[in-house]
Coordinates of C-alpha atoms and ligand atoms in Angstrom, one line a residue:
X1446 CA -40.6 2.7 1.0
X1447 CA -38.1 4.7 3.1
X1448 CA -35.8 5.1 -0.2
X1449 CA -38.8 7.5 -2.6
X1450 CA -38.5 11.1 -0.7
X1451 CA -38.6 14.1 -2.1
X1452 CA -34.7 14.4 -3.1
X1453 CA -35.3 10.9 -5.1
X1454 CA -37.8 12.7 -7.2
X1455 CA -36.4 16.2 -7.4
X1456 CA -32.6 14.5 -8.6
X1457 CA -34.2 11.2 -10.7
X1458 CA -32.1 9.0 -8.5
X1459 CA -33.3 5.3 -6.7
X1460 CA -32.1 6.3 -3.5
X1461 CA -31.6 8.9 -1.1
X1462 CA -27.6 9.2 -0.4
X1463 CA -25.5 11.4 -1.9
X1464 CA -22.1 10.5 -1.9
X1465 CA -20.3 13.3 -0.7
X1466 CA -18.2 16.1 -2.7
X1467 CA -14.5 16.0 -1.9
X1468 CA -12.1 18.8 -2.9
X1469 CA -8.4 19.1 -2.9
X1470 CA -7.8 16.1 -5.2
X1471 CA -9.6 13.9 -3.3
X1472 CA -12.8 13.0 -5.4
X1473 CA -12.8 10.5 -8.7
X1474 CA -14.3 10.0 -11.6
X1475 CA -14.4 6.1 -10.4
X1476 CA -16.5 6.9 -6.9
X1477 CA -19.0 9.4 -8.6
X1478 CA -20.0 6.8 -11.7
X1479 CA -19.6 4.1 -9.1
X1480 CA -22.4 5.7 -6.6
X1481 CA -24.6 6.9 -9.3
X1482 CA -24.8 3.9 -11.0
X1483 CA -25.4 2.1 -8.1
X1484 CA -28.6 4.3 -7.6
X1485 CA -27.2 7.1 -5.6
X1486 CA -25.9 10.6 -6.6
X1487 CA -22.2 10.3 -6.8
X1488 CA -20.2 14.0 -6.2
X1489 CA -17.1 15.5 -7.4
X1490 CA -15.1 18.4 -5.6
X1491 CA -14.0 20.4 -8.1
X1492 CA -13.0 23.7 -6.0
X1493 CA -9.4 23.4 -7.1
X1494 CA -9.8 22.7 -10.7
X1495 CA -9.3 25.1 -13.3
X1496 CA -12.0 25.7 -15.7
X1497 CA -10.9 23.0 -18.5
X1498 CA -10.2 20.6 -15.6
X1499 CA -13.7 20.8 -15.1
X1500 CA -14.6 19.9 -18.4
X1501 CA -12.5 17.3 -18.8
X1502 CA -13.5 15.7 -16.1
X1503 CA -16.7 16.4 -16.8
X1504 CA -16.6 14.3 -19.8
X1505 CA -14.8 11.4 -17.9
X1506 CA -17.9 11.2 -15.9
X1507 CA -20.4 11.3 -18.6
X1508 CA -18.4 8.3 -20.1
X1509 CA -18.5 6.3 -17.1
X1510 CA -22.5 7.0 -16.1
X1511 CA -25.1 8.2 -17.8
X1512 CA -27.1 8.9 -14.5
X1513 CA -27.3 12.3 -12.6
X1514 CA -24.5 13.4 -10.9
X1515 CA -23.3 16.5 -8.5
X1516 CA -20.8 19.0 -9.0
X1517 CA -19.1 21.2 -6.3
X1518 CA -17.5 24.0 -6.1
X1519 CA -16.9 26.6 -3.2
X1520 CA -18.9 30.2 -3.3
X1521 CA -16.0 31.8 -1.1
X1522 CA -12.7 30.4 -2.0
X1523 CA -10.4 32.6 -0.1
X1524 CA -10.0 34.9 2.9
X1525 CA -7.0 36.9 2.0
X1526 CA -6.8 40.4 0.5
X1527 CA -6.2 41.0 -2.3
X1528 CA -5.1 37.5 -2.3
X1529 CA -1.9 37.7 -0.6
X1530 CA -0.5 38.8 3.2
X1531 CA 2.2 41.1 4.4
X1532 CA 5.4 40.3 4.8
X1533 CA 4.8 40.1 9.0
X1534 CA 2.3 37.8 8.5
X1535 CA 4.5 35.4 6.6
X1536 CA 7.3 35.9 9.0
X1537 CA 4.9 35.1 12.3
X1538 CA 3.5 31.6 9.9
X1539 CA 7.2 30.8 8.9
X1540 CA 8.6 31.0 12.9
X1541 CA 5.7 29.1 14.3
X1542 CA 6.3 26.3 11.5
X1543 CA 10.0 26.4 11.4
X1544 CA 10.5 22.9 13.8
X1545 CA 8.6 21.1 11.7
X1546 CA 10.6 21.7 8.7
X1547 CA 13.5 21.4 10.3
X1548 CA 12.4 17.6 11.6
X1549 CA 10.7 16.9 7.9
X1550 CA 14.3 17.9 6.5
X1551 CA 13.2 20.8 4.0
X1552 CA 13.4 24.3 4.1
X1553 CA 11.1 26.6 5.1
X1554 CA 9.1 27.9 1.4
X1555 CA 8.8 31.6 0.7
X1556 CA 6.0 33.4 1.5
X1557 CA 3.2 32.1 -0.8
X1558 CA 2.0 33.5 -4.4
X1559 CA -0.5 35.5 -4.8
X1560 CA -4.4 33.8 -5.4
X1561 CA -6.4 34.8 -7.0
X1562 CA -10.4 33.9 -7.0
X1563 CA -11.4 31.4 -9.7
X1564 CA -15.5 30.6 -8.8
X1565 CA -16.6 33.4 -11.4
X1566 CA -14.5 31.4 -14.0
X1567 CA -15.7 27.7 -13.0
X1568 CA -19.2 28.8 -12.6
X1569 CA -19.3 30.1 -15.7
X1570 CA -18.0 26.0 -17.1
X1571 CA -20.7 24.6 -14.4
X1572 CA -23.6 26.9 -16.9
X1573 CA -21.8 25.2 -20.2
X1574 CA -21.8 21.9 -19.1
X1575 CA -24.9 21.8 -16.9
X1576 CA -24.6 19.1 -14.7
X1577 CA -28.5 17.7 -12.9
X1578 CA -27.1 18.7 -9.5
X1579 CA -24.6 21.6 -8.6
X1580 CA -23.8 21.6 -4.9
X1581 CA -21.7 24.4 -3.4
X1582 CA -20.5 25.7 0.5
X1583 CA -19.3 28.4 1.9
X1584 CA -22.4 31.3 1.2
X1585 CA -25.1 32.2 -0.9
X1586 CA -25.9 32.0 -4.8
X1587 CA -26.2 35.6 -6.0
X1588 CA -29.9 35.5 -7.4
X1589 CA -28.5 36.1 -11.5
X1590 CA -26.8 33.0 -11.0
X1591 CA -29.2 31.1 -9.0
X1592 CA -31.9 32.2 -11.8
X1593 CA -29.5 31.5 -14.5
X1594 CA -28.9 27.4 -13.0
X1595 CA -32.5 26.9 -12.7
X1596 CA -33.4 28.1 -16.0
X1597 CA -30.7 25.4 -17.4
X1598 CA -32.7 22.7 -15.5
X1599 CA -29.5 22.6 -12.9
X1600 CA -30.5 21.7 -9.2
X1601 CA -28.9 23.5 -6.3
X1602 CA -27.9 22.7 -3.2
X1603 CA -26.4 24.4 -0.7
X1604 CA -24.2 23.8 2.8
X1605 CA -25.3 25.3 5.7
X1606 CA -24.0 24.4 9.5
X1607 CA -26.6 26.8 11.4
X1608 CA -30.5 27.6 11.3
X1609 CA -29.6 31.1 10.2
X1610 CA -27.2 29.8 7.2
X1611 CA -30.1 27.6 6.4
X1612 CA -32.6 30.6 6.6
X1613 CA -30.5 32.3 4.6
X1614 CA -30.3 30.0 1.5
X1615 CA -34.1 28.7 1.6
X1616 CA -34.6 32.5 1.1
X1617 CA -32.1 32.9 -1.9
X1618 CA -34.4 29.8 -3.9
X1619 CA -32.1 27.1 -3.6
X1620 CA -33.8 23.7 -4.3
X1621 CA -32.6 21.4 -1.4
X1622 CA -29.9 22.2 1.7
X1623 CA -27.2 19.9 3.5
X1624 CA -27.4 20.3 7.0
X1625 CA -23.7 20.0 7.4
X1626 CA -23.0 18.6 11.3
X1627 CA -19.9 19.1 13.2
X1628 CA -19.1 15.4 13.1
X1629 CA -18.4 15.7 9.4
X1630 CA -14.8 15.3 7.7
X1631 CA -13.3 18.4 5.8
X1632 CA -14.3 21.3 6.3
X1633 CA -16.6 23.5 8.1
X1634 CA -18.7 25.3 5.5
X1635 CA -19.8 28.1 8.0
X1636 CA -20.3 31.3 5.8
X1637 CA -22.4 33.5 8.2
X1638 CA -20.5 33.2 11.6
X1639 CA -16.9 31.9 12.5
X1640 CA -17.1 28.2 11.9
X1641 CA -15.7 27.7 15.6
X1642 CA -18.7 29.6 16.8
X1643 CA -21.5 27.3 14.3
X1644 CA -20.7 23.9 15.5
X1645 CA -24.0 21.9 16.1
X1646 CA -24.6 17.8 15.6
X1647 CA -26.1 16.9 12.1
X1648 CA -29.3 15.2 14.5
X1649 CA -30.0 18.6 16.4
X1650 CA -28.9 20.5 12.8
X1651 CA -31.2 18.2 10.5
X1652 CA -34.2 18.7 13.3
X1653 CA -34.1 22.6 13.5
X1654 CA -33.7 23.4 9.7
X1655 CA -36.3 20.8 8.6
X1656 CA -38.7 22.9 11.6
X1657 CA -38.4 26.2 9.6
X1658 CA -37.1 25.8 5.9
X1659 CA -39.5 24.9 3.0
X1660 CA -37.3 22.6 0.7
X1661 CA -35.6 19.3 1.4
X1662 CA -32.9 18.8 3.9
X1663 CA -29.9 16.5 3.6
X1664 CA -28.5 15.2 6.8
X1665 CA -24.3 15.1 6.3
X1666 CA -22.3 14.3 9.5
X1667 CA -21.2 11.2 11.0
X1668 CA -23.7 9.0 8.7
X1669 CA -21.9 5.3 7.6
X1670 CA -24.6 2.7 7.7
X1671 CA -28.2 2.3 7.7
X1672 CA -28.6 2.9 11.3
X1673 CA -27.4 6.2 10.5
X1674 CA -29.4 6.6 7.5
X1675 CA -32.6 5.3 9.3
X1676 CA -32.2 8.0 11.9
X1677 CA -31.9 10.8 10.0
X1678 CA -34.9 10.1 7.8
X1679 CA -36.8 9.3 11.1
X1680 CA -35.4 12.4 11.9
X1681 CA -36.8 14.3 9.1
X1682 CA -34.1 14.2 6.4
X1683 CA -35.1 14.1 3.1
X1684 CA -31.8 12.0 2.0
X1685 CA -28.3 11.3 3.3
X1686 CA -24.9 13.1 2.2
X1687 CA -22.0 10.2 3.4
X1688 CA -18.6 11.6 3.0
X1689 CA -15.9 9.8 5.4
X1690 CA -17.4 6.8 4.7
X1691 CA -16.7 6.9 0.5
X1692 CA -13.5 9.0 1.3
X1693 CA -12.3 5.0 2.5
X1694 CA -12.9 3.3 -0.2
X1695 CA -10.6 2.1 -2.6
X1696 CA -12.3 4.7 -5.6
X1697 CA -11.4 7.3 -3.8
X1698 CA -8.7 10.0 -4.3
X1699 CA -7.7 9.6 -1.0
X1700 CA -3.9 8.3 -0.6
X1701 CA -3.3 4.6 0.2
X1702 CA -1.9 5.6 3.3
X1703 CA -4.8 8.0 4.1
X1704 CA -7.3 5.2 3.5
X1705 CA -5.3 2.8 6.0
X1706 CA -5.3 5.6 8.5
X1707 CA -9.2 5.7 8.5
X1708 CA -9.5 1.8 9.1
X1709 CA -6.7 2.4 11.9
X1710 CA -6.8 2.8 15.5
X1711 CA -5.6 6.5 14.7
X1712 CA -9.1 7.1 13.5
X1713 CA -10.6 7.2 16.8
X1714 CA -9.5 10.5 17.7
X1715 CA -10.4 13.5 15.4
X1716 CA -10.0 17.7 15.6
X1717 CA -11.1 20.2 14.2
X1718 CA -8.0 23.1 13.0
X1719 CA -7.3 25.7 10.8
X1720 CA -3.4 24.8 10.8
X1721 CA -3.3 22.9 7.0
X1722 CA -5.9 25.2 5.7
X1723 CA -6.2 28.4 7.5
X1724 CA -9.9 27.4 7.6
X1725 CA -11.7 24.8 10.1
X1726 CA -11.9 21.3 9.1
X1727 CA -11.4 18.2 10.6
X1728 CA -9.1 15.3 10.5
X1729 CA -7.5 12.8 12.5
X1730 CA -5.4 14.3 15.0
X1731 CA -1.9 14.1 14.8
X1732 CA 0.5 15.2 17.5
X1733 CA 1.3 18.5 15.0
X1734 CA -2.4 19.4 15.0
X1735 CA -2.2 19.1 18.8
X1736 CA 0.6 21.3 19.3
X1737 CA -0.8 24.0 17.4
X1738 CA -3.9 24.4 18.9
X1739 CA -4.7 27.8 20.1
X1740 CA -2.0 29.3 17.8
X1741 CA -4.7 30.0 15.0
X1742 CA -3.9 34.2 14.5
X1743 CA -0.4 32.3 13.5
X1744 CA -2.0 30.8 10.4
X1745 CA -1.8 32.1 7.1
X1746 CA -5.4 32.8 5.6
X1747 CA -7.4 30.2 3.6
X1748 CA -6.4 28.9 0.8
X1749 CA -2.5 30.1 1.4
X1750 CA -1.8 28.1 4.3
X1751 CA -2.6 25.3 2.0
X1752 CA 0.5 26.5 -0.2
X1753 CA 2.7 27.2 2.8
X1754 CA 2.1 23.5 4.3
X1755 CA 2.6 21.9 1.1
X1756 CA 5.7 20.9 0.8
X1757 CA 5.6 19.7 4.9
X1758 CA 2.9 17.5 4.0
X1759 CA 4.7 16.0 0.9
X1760 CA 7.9 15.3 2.3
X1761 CA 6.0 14.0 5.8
X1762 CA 4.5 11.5 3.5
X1763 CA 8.0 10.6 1.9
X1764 CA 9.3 10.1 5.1
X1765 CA 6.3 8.3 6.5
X1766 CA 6.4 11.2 9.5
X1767 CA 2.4 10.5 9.5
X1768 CA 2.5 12.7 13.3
X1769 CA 3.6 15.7 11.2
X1770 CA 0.6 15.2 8.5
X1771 CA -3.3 16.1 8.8
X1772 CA -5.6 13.4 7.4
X1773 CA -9.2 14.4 6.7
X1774 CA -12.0 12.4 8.2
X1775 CA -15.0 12.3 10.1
X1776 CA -15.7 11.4 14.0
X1777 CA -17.9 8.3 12.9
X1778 CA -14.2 6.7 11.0
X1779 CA -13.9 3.8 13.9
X1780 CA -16.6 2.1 12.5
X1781 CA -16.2 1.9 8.7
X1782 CA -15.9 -1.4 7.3
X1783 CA -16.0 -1.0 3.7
X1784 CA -13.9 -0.9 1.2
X1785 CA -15.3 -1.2 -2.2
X1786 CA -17.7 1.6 -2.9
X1787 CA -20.3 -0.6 -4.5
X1788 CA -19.9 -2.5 -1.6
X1789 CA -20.7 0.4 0.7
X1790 CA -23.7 1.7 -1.6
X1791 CA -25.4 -2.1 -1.4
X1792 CA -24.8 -2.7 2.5
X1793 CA -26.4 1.1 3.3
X1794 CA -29.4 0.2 1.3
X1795 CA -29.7 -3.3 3.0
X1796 CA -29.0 -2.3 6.3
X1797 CA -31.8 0.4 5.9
X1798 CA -34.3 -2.2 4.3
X1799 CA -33.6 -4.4 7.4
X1800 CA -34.5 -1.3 9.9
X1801 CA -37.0 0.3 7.4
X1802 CA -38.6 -2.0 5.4
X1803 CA -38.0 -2.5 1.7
Ligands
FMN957 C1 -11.7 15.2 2.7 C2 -13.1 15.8 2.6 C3 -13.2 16.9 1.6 C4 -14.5 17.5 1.5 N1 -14.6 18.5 0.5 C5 -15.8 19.0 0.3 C6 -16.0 20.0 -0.7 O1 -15.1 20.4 -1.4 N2 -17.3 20.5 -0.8 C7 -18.3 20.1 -0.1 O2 -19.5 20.6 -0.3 N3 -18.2 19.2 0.9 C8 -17.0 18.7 1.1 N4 -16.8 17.7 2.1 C9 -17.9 17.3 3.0 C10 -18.6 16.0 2.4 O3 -19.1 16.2 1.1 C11 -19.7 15.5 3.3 O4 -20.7 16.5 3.5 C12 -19.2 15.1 4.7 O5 -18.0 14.4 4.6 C13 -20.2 14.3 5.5 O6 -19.8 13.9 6.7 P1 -19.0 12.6 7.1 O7 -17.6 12.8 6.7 O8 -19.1 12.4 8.6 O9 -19.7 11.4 6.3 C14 -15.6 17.1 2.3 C15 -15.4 16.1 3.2 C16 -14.2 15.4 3.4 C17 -14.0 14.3 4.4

């Protein structure tokens, strides 16, 4: 029975795919008590959420499922210091961006507000409402907290995107890792070296950290069907993380307009960039992503290129400018065909029976 590994047992769930975690607005409370009570582990991004976000949508979820479910939240969530830039800084972002609110129509914002960090704060609402599984990227679990989240019976899960990152968190005690494949949508996790220089494919990824870690690995990149699912378990994985996939489905947070784009012939080409975030993720190229290319010391630093881009991407999407606009997704988009999640869920499990045996 390909579907009882160890992630199965470890999380209590019927089968092993994990619907993956979206930040940014982009996750539901409709996919994750869709996947999880379809037999997966449904995930919610919640890196953006203030503390009583959390909890409310925490209870949301526990209304729609009673069945184990992932939260996600983002160990680093900036790159600025002191949470804000100089004044040249803002100045080189604002000329390099300057065209493209002049063809959107707006003006060009001010330079952004200050951020400030908010993972002590969520973390501390992850230990109050203790969800089964608590998934996070971008670095390692001090041990306090680590030790804290297993002593509340919460299982962890971390990102990593090279043998070392993976190393690294089998030796902190976390209790499964993603191996998170350069095919993926959204962003690269990397935490231990730039994220242009960690870029390895989820099957040479899944292979080397299941050689030398100890817990279970998830395979997450460019996995949509069962012939993906039936090669990374052949491959070693211990279960599936399927992001783009869910991102297209009609459950998901994703924009009506982002979800056509996915099932569009724009899908077929995809880029990684740090122009929306000021970190590396990918999405599907647009002519704006093309042109900036190479002109990443321009960006503003994670998250505050997200604020300075904001009001770009909003009025591109009034306008239906969709070249000036990044879309998240992964490289495998050109061949998703589903658009109900619960749809999705049922044909990865049968079209892994059909290559696996049930
Ligand atoms: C739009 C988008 C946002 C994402 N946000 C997060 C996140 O906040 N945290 C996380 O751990 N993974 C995040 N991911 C990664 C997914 O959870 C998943 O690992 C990845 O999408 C799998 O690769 P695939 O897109 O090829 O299926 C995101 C992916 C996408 C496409």
């Amino acid at each position: 029975m390909w579907y009882k590994t160890k992630v199965t047992d470890m999380l209590g769930i019927d089968y092993p795919v994990l619907q993956g975690p979206f930040g940014g607005g982009l996750s539901s409370v409709e996919l994750v008590s869709t996947v999880s009570n379809a037999g997966g582990l449904g995930g919610y991004g919640a890196y953006t959420l203030s503390p009583q976000e959390i909890v409310d949508i925490d209870a949301k979820i526990r209304a729609a499922t009673d069945k184990p479910y992932n939260l996600n939240l983002w160990v680093s969530d900036h790159d600025t210091h002191n949470g804000t830039v100089t004044d040249e800084a803002y100045e080189q972002t604002a000329k390099l961006f300057k065209p493209y609110f002049d063809e959107a129509g707006i003006p060009l914002p001010g330079k952004p507000a200050s951020f400030k960090s908010r993972f002590e704060d969520q973390l501390q609402v992850v230990f109050d409402i203790r969800p089964r599984v608590f998934s996070f990227m971008f670095g390692v679990l001090p041990p306090d907290v680590l030790e804290k989240l297993k002593g509340l019976g919460i299982k962890t899960v971390g990102a990593a995107t090279t043998l070392d990152e993976a190393i690294a968190l089998d030796n902190s005690g976390v209790d499964m890792i993603i191996a998170s494949g350069f095919e993926a949508g959204g962003h690269r996790p990397s935490f231990l070296a730039p994220a242009e220089q960690s870029l390895t494919g989820t099957f040479v990824l899944l292979q080397l950290i299941k050689e030398k870690v100890k817990v279970p690995v998830v395979a997450a990149g460019g996995i949509a069907n069962g012939r993906g699912i039936a090669g990374a378990l052949t491959l070693g994985a211990d279960a599936v993380q399927v992001g783009t996939a869910f991102l297209a489905t009609d459950e998901s947070g994703a924009l009506p307009v982002h979800r056509e784009m996915l099932f569009s012939d724009a899908a077929k080409y995809t880029s990684l960039t740090r122009a929306y975030t000021g970190r590396l993720g990918r999405g599907l190229t647009s002519r704006v992503m093309k042109e900036l290319l190479g002109k990443e010391k321009q960006f503003l630093p994670f998250p505050l290129q997200t604020s300075f881009i904001s009001s770009l991407r909003k009025a591109a999407i009034d306008k239906q400018k969709w070249d000036l606009i990044l879309f998240w997704g992964g490289q495998i988009s050109p061949i998703l065909k589903h658009k109900k999640a619960a749809v999705l869920m049922q044909s990865l499990i049968e079209e892994t029976n059909l290559i696996m045996g049930s």
